[in-house]
Short mmCIF file of C-alpha atoms in Angstrom, two decimals:
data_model
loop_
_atom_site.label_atom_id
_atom_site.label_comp_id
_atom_site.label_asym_id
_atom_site.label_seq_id
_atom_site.Cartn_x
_atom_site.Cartn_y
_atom_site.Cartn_z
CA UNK A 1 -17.00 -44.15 35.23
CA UNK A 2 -18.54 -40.81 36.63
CA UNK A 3 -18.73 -39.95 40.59
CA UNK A 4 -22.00 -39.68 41.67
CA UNK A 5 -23.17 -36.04 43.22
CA UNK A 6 -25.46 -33.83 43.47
CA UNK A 7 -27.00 -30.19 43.07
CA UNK A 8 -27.07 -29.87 47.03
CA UNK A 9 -22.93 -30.89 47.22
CA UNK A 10 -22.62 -28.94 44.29
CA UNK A 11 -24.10 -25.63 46.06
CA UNK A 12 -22.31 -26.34 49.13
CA UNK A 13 -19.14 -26.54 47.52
CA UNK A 14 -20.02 -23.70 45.43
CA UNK A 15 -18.31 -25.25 42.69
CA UNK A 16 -19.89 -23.00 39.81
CA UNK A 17 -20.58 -18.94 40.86
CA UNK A 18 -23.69 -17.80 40.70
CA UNK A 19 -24.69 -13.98 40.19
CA UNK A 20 -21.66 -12.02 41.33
CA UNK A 21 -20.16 -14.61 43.23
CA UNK A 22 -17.13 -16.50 41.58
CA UNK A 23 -16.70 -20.49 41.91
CA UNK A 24 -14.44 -23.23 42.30
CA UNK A 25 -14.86 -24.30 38.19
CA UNK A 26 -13.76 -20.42 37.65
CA UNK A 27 -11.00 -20.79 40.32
CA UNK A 28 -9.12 -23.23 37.55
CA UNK A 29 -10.94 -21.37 34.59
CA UNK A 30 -7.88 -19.80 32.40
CA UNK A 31 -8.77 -21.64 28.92
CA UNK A 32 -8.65 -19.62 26.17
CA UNK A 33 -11.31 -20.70 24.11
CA UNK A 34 -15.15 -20.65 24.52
CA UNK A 35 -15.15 -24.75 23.41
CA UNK A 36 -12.26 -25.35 25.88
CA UNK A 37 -14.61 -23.75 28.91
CA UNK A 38 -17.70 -25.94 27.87
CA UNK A 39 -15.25 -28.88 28.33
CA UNK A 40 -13.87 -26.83 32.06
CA UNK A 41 -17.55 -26.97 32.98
CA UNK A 42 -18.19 -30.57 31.72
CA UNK A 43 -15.36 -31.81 33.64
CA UNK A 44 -16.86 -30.20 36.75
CA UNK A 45 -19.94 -31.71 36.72
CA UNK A 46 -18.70 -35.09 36.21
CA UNK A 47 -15.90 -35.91 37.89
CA UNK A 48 -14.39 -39.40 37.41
CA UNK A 49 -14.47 -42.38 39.18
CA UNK A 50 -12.48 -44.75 37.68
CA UNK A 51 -8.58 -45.03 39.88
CA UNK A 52 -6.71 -45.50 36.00
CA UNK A 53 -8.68 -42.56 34.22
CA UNK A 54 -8.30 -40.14 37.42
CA UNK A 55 -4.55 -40.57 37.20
CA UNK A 56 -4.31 -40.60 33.43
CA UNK A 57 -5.32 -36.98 33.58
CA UNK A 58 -3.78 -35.92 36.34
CA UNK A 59 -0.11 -37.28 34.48
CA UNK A 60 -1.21 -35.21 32.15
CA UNK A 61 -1.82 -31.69 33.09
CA UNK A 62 1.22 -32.42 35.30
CA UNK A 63 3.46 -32.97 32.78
CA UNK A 64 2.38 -29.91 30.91
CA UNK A 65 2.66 -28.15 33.89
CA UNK A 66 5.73 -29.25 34.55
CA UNK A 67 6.82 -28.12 30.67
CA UNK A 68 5.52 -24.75 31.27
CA UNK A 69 3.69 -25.47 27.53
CA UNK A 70 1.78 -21.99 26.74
CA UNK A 71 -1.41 -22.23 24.62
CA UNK A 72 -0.39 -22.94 21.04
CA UNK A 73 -3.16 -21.86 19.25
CA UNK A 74 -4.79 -18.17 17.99
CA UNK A 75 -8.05 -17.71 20.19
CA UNK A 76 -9.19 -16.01 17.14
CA UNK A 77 -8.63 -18.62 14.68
CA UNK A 78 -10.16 -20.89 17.07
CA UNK A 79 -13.60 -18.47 17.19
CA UNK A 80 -13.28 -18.16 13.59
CA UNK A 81 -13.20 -21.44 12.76
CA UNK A 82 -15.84 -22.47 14.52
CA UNK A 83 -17.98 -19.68 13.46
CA UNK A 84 -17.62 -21.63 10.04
CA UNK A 85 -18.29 -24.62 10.81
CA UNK A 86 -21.93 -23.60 12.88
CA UNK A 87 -22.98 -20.73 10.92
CA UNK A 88 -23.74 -22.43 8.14
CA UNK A 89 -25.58 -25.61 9.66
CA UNK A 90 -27.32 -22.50 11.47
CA UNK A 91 -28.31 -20.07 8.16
CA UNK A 92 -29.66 -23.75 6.93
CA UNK A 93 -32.24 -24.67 9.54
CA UNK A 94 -33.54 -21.04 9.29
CA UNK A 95 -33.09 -20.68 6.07
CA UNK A 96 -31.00 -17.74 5.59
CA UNK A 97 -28.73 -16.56 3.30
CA UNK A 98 -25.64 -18.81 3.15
CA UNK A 99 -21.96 -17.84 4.57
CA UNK A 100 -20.73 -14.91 2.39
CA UNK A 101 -17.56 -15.21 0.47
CA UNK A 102 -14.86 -13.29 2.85
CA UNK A 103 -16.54 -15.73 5.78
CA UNK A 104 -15.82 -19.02 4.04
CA UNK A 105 -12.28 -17.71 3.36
CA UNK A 106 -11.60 -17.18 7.06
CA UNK A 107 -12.82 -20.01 7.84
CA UNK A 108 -11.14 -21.95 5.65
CA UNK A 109 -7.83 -20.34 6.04
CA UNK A 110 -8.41 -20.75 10.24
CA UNK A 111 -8.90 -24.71 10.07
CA UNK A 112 -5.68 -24.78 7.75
CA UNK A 113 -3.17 -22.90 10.20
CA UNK A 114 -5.31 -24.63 13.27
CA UNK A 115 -4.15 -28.20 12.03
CA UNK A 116 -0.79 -27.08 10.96
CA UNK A 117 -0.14 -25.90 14.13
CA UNK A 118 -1.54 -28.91 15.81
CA UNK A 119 0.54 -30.90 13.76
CA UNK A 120 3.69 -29.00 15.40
CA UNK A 121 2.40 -29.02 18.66
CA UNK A 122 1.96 -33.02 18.69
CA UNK A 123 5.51 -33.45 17.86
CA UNK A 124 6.87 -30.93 20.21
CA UNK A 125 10.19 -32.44 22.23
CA UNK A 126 8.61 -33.11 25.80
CA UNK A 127 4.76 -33.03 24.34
CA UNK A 128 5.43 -36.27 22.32
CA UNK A 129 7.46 -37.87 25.13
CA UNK A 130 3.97 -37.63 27.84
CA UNK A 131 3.28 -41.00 28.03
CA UNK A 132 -0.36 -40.53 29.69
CA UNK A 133 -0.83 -38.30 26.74
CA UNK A 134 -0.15 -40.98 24.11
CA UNK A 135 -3.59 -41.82 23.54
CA UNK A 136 -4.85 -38.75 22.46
CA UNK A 137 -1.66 -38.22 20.76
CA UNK A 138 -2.29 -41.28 18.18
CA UNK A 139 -5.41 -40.29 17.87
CA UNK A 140 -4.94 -36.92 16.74
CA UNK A 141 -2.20 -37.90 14.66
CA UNK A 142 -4.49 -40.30 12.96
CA UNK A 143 -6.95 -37.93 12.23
CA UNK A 144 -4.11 -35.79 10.49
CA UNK A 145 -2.55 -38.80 8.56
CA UNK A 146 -6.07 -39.26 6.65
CA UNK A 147 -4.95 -38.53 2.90
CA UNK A 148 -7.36 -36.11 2.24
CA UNK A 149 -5.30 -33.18 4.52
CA UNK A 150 -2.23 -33.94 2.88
CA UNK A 151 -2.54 -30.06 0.84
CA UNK A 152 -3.46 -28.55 4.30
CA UNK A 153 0.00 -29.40 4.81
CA UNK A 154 1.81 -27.58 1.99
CA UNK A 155 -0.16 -24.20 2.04
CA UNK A 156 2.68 -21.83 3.09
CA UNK A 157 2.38 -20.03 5.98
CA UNK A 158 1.11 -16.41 4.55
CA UNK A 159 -0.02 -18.30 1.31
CA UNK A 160 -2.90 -16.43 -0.02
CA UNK A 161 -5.53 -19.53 -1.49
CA UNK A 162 -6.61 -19.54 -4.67
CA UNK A 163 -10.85 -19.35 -5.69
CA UNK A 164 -10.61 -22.92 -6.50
CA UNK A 165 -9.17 -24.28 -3.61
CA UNK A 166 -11.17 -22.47 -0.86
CA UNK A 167 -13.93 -23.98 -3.12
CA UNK A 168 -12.52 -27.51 -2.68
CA UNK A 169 -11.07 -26.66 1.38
CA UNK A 170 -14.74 -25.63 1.96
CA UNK A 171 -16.26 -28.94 0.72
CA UNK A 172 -13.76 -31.24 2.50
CA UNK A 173 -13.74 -28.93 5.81
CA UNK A 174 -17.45 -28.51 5.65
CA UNK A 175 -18.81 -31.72 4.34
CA UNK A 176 -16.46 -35.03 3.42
CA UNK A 177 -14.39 -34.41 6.42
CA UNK A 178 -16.56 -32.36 8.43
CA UNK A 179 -16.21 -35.22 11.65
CA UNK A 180 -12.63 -35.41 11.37
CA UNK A 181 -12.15 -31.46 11.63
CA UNK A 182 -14.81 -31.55 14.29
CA UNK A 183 -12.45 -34.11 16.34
CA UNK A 184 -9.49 -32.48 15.62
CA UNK A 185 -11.04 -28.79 17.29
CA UNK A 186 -12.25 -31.54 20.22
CA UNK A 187 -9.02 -32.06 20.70
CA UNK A 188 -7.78 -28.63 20.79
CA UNK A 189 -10.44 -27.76 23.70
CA UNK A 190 -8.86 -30.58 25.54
CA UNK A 191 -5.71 -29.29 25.38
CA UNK A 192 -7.24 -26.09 26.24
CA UNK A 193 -8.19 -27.08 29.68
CA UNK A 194 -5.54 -29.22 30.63
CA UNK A 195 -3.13 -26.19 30.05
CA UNK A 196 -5.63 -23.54 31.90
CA UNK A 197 -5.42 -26.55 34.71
CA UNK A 198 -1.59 -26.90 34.45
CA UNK A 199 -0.82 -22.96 34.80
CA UNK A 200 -3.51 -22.70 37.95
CA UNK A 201 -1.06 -26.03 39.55
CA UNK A 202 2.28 -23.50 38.41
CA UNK A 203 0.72 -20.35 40.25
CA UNK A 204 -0.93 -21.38 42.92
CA UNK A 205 1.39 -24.56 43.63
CA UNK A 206 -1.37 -26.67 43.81
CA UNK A 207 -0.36 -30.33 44.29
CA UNK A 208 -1.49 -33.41 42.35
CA UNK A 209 -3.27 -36.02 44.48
CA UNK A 210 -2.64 -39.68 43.98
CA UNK A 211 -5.62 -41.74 43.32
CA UNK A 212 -5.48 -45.50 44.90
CA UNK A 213 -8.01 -48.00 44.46
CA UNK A 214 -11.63 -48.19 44.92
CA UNK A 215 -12.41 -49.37 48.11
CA UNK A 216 -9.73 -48.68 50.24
CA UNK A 217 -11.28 -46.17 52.50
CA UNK A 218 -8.20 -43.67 52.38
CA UNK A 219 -8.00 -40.11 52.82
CA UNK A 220 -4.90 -38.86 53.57
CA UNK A 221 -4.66 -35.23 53.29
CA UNK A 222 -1.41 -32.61 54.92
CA UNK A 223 -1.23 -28.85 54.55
CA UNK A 224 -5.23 -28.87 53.33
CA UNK A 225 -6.97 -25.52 52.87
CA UNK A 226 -9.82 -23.55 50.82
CA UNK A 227 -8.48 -22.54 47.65
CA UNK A 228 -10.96 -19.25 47.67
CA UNK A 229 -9.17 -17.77 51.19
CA UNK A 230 -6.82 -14.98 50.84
CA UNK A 231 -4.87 -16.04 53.85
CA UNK A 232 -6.15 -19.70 54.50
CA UNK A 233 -4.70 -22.08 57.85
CA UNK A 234 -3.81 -25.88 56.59
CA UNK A 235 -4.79 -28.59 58.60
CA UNK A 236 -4.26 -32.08 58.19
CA UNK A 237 -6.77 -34.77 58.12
CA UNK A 238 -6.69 -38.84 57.71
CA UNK A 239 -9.05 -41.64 57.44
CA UNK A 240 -8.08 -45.19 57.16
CA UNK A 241 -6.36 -48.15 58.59
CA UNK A 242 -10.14 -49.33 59.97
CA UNK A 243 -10.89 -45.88 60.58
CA UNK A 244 -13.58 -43.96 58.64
CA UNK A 245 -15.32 -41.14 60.60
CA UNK A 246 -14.73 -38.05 61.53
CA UNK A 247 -16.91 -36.24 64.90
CA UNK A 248 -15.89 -32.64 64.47
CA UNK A 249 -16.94 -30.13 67.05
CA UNK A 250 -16.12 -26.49 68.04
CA UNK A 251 -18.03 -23.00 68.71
CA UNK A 252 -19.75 -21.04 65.88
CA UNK A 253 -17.37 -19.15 63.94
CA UNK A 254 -14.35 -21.47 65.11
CA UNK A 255 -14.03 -22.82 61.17
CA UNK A 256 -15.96 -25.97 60.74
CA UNK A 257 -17.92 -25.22 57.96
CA UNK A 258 -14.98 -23.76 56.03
CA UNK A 259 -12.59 -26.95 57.13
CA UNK A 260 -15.66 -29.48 55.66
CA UNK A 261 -15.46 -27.45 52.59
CA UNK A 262 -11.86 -27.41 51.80
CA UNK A 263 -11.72 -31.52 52.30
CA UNK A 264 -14.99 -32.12 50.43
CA UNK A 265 -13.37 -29.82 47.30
CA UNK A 266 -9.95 -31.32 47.61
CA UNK A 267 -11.72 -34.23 47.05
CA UNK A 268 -13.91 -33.46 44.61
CA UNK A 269 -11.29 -31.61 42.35
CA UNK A 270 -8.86 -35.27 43.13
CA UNK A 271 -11.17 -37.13 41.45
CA UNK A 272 -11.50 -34.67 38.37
CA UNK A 273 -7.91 -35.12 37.92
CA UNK A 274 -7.05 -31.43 38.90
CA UNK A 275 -4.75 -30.21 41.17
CA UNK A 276 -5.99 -29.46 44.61
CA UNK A 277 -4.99 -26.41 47.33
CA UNK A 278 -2.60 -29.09 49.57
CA UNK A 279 0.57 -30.02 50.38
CA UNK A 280 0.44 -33.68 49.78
CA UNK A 281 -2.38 -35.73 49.65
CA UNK A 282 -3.72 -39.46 47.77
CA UNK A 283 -6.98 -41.14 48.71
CA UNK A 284 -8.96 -44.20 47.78
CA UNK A 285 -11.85 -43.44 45.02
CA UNK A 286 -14.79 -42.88 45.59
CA UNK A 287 -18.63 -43.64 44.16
CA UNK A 288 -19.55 -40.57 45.39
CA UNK A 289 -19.55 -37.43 47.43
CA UNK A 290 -22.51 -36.05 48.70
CA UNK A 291 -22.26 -33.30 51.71
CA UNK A 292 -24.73 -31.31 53.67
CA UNK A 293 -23.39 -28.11 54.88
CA UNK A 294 -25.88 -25.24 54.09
CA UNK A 295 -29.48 -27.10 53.65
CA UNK A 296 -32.44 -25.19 52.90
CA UNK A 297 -36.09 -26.07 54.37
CA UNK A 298 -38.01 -27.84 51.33
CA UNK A 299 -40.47 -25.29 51.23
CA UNK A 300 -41.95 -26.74 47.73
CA UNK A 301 -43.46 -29.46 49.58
CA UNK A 302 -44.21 -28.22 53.16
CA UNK A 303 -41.26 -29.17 54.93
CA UNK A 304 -39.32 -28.03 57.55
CA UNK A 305 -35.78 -27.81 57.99
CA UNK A 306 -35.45 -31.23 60.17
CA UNK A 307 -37.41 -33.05 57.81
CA UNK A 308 -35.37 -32.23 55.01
CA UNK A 309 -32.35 -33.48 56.74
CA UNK A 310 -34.47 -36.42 57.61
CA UNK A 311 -35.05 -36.78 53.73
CA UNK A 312 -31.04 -36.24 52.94
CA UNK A 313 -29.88 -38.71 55.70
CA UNK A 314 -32.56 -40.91 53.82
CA UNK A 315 -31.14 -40.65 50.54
CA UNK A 316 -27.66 -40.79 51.72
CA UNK A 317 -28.86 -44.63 53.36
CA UNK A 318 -30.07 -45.55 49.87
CA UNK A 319 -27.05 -45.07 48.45
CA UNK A 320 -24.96 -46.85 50.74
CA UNK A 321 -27.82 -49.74 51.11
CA UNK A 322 -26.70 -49.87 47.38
CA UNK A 323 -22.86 -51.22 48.83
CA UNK A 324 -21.15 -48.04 47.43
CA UNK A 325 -18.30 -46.13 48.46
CA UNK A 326 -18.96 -42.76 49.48
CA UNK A 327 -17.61 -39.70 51.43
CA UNK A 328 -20.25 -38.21 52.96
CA UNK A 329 -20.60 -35.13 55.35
CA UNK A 330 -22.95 -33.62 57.33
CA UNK A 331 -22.40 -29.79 59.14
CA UNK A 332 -24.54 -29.89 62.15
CA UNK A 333 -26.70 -33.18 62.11
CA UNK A 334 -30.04 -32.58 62.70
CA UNK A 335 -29.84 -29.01 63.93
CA UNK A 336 -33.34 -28.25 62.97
CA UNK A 337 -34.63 -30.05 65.96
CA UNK A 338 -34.56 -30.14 69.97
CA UNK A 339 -31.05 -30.90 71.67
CA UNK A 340 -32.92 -34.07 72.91
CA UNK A 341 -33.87 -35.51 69.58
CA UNK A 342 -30.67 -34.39 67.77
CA UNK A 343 -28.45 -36.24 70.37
CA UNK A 344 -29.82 -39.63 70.06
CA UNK A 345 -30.23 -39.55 66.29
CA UNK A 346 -26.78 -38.42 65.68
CA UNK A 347 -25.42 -41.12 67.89
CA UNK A 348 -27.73 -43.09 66.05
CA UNK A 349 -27.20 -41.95 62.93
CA UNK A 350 -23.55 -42.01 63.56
CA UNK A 351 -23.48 -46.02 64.73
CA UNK A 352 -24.85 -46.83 61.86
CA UNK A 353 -22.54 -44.83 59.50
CA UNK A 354 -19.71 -46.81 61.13
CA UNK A 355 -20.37 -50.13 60.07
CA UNK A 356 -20.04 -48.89 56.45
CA UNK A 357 -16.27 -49.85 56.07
CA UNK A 358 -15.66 -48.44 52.91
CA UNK A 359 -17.07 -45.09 53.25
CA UNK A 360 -15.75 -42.04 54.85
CA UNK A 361 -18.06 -40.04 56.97
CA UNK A 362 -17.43 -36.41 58.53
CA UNK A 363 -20.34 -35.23 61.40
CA UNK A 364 -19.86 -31.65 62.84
CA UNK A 365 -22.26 -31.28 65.78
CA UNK A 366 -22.35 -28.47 68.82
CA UNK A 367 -23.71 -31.89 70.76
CA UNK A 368 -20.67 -32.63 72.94
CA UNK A 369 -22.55 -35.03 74.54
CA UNK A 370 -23.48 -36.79 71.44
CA UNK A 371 -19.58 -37.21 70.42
CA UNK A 372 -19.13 -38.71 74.40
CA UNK A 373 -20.92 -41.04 73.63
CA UNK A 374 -19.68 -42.34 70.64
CA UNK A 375 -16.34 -42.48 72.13
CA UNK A 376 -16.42 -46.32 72.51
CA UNK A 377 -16.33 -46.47 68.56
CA UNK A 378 -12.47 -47.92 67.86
CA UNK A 379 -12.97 -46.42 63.75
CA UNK A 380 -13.81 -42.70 64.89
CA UNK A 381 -11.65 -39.79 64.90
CA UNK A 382 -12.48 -36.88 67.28
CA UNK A 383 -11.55 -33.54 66.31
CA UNK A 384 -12.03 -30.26 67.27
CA UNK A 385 -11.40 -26.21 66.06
CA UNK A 386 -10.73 -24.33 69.94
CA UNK A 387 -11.44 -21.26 70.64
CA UNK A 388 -9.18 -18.91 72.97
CA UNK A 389 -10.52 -16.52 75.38
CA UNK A 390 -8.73 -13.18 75.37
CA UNK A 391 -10.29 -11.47 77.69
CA UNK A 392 -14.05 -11.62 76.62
CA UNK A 393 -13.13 -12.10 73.43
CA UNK A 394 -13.32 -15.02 71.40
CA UNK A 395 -10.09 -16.06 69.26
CA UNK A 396 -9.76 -18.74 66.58
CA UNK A 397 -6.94 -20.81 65.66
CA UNK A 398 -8.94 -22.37 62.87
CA UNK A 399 -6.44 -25.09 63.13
CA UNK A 400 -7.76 -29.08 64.41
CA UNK A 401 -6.91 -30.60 67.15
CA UNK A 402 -7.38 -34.02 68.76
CA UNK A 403 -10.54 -34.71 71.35
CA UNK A 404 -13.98 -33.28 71.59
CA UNK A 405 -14.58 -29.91 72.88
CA UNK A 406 -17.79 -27.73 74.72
CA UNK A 407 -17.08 -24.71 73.60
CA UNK A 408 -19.84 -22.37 73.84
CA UNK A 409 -19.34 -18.66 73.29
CA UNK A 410 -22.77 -17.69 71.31
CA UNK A 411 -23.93 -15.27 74.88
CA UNK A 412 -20.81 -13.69 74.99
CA UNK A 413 -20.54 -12.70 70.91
CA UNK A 414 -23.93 -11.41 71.69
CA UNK A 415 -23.16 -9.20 74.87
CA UNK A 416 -19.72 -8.01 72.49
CA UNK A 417 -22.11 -6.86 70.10
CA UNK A 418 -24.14 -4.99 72.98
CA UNK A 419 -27.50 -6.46 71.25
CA UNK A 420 -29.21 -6.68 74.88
CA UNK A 421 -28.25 -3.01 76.15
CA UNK A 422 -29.67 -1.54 72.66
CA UNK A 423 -33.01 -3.88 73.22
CA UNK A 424 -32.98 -2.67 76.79
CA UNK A 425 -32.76 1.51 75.77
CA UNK A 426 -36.26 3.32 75.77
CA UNK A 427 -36.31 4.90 72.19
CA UNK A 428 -36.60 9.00 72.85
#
C-alpha cells in the first residue's frame, strides 16, 4: 500500500532539490551506486502505507545501522556490470556493433565477484540473524542456490577465465539466467539504500519512528526539528486521545512555516521507513499527507491566489468525503482574501475538519480572532511561536507554546528597516 501525495506537498516539503538547491531525498542520499539512487528516489515518491511494511523496513535499516555494516560491494563492479547487461540490449535495438571482447570479459568477471560477494554478505554473523531482513534473505539465497551458478562459485578469487567459459558465463549471465542476475543486482540496490539510510540514522542520530495502526489518529512527536537547519530548536507536538487539530498562530518570521515543515517531513520520511530528525516519536498511519504551505496562484487557468486555495481545500474534502485518513496542513488559510472572508471560512473550514476523527489537521492563521472562536472545540490544540520585544526589536524563540497569540510586529520590521524615511527623502 502507497501513501497518497502530491506534487504541491512534495514542493512544499522540498523533498527532491531542484537547480542548486539540495533536498530532503539528497539529505539521506549516501548510496553508492547509480541503481541504488533510482531505488532512494523511488522510495521517496512513494512512501508506504501499510503499519507491517513501514516497520519491516524500518527493523531493517536499524539493524544495519545498529551493525555499523559498510557497503560490501565495488561501485565499479557494480557500473560494470550493469554496463553489460544494457549495452548490449542497447547496440541491438540500434543496431550497432555488438559488446567487444575485453567488455564481455568485465562484465562477466564483475557479475562473478558481485554474487560471490553477495553470497558472503548474506551469511555474515549479525546480517543473517535480522529477522525483518529474512525475506529478502531467502530470496536472494534462492536465487543463488539455482544449479546453474554453482561454477560462479569455484572461480578463485584472481582466477583469470578461460575463452570458453566467458563464452558459456556470457550466455547464462546474458540470456538463460539473465532475470535471475537481474534480481540478484535488485537486490544489491536495496541493500544499497538501506545502508546509505542506516549511516545518515548513525551520523545524524536520527531516530526510528514507530508505526501503529491505521486509524488511530496519533502523532506523537518530542525533540522534532528540520533536518536541513544548521542550528535547528525542537519542539514537541501531539495529536490524539479525541484530539486531532492543531490552530497555530504567531507573527511573520516567528517559525511557523518552518515548524509545519519539520512535522509534515517527519512524517513523511516515518512512513518511508527512514529515520526522522527527532528524539522520539510513533504515530498512527496514514492514507495520506497533503500540505499547503507555499501555494502559487493557478495562473494556467486564470486564477487567483484565493481561488486556488479554494480549489486545494476542495480537493482535500474529496479525499476525506472518500473516509480516509489523512494529515493535512494548511499555512495561512485563505490568506489570499479580505480578513472578513478569511475569518469565517477558516472557522468554517476548521468545524468541519473536526468532525473527521481520524485525520490530523494543522491550520496556521494571523486570524486571532478566528482561533477565539474555535475555542469551544474540546479536539483542538492551540499553539503558538511568541515573539519577544527587545526594545523595538523583534526576538524569536521559535519554540511552541500553549494558547493563541496577536502578535503583530509587520509596522515595526518595516520602520527597523527605515523603508518609510527612504520613501519619504527627495532624491538630489
Amino acid at each position: 500500500m502507497i501513501l497518497e501525495t502530491d506534487s504541491q506537498t512534495m514542493e512544499d516539503l522540498g523533498i527532491f532539490g531542484r537547480r542548486e538547491k539540495s533536498g530532503i531525498c539528497d539529505l539521506y542520499n549516501h548510496t553508492h551506486t547509480r541503481g541504488g539512487e533510482a531505488v532512494l528516489q523511488e522510495m521517496f515518491r512513494n512512501p508506504l502505507a501499510s503499519q507491517e511494511a513501514i516497520n519491516r523496513r524500518s527493523s531493517i535499516i536499524e539493524s544495519f545501522a545498529r551493525l555499523h555494516i559498510p557497503f560490501p560491494f565495488d561501485a565499479g563492479a557494480l557500473d560494470m556490470a550493469e554496463k553489460y547487461l544494457t549495452s548490449a540490449d542497447e547496440r541491438a535495438r540500434h543496431r550497432q556493433s555488438p559488446l567487444s571482447e575485453k567488455e564481455i570479459v568485465n562484465g562477466v568477471t564483475a557479475i562473478i565477484e558481485l554474487m560471490q560477494r553477495i553470497k558472503s554478505f548474506i551469511t555474515t554473523n549479525g546480517v543473517s540473524n535480522i529477522n525483518a531482513y529474512m525475506e529478502e534473505l531467502n530470496a536472494i539465497a534462492l536465487l543463488l542456490e539455482n544449479p546453474a551458478f554453482e561454477p560462479v562459485f569455484r572461480e578463485g578469487a584472481k582466477g583469470k577465465l578461460s575463452y570458453g567459459a566467458v563464452a558459456a558465463y556470457d550466455t547464462l549471465f546474458r540470456i538463460s539466467e539473465r532475470s535471475s542476475v537481474t534480481q540478484l543486482l535488485a537486490h544489491i540496490y536495496n541493500m544499497d539504500v538501506y545502508l546509505s539510510v542506516a549511516k545518515v540514522a548513525t551520523e545524524r542520530n536520527f531516530i526510528f519512528p514507530k508505526a501503529l495502526e491505521k486509524g488511530g489518529g496519533t502523532l506523537c512527536l518530542e525533540g522534532v526539528y528540520h533536518p536541513e537547519l544548521k542550528q535547528p530548536i525542537a519542539n514537541n507536538l501531539f495529536l490524539g486521545d479525541g484530539q486531532n487539530q492543531v490552530f497555530l498562530t504567531g507573527a511573520n518570521m516567528a517559525g511557523k512555516s518552518t515548524f509545519l515543515r519539520a512535522v509534515s517531513t517527519a512524517l513523511y520520511v516515518a512512513h518511508m521507513g527512514f529515520p526522522v530528525a527527532a528524539a522520539a516519536m510513533h504515530f498512527s498511519v496514514m492514507d495520506g499527507i497533503f500540505t499547503t504551505i507555499n501555494l502559487p496562484d493557478n495562473l494556467g487557468i486564470g486564477a487567483s491566489h484565493f481561488y486556488a486555495e479554494v480549489l486545494r481545500v476542495k480537493k482535500v474534502a474529496t479525499e476525506l468525503h472518500r473516509g480516509k485518513s489523512l494529515f493535512i496542513v494548511f499555512d495561512e488559510l485563505f490568506r489570499g482574501t479580505n480578513v472578513k472572508d478569511a475569518h469565517e471560512a477558516t472557522v468554517a473550514i476548521a468545524r468541519a475538519f473536526n468532525r473527521k476523527k481520524t485525520s490530523l489537521f494543522i491550520i496556521s492563521s494571523h486570524i486571532v480572532e478566528a482561533g477565539e472562536e474555535l475555542r469551544t472545540q474540546t479536539n483542538a490544540a492551540f499553539l503558538y511561536l511568541p515573539t519577544r520585544m527587545n526594545g523595538h526589536t523583534p526576538e524569536y524563540t521559535y519554540t511552541l507554546e500553549k494558547g493563541i497569540t496577536d502578535d503583530r510586529h509587520g509596522m515595526i520590521i518595516i520602520r527597523n528597516e527605515g523603508i518609510l524615511d527612504i520613501l519619504k527623502k527627495r532624491a538630489l
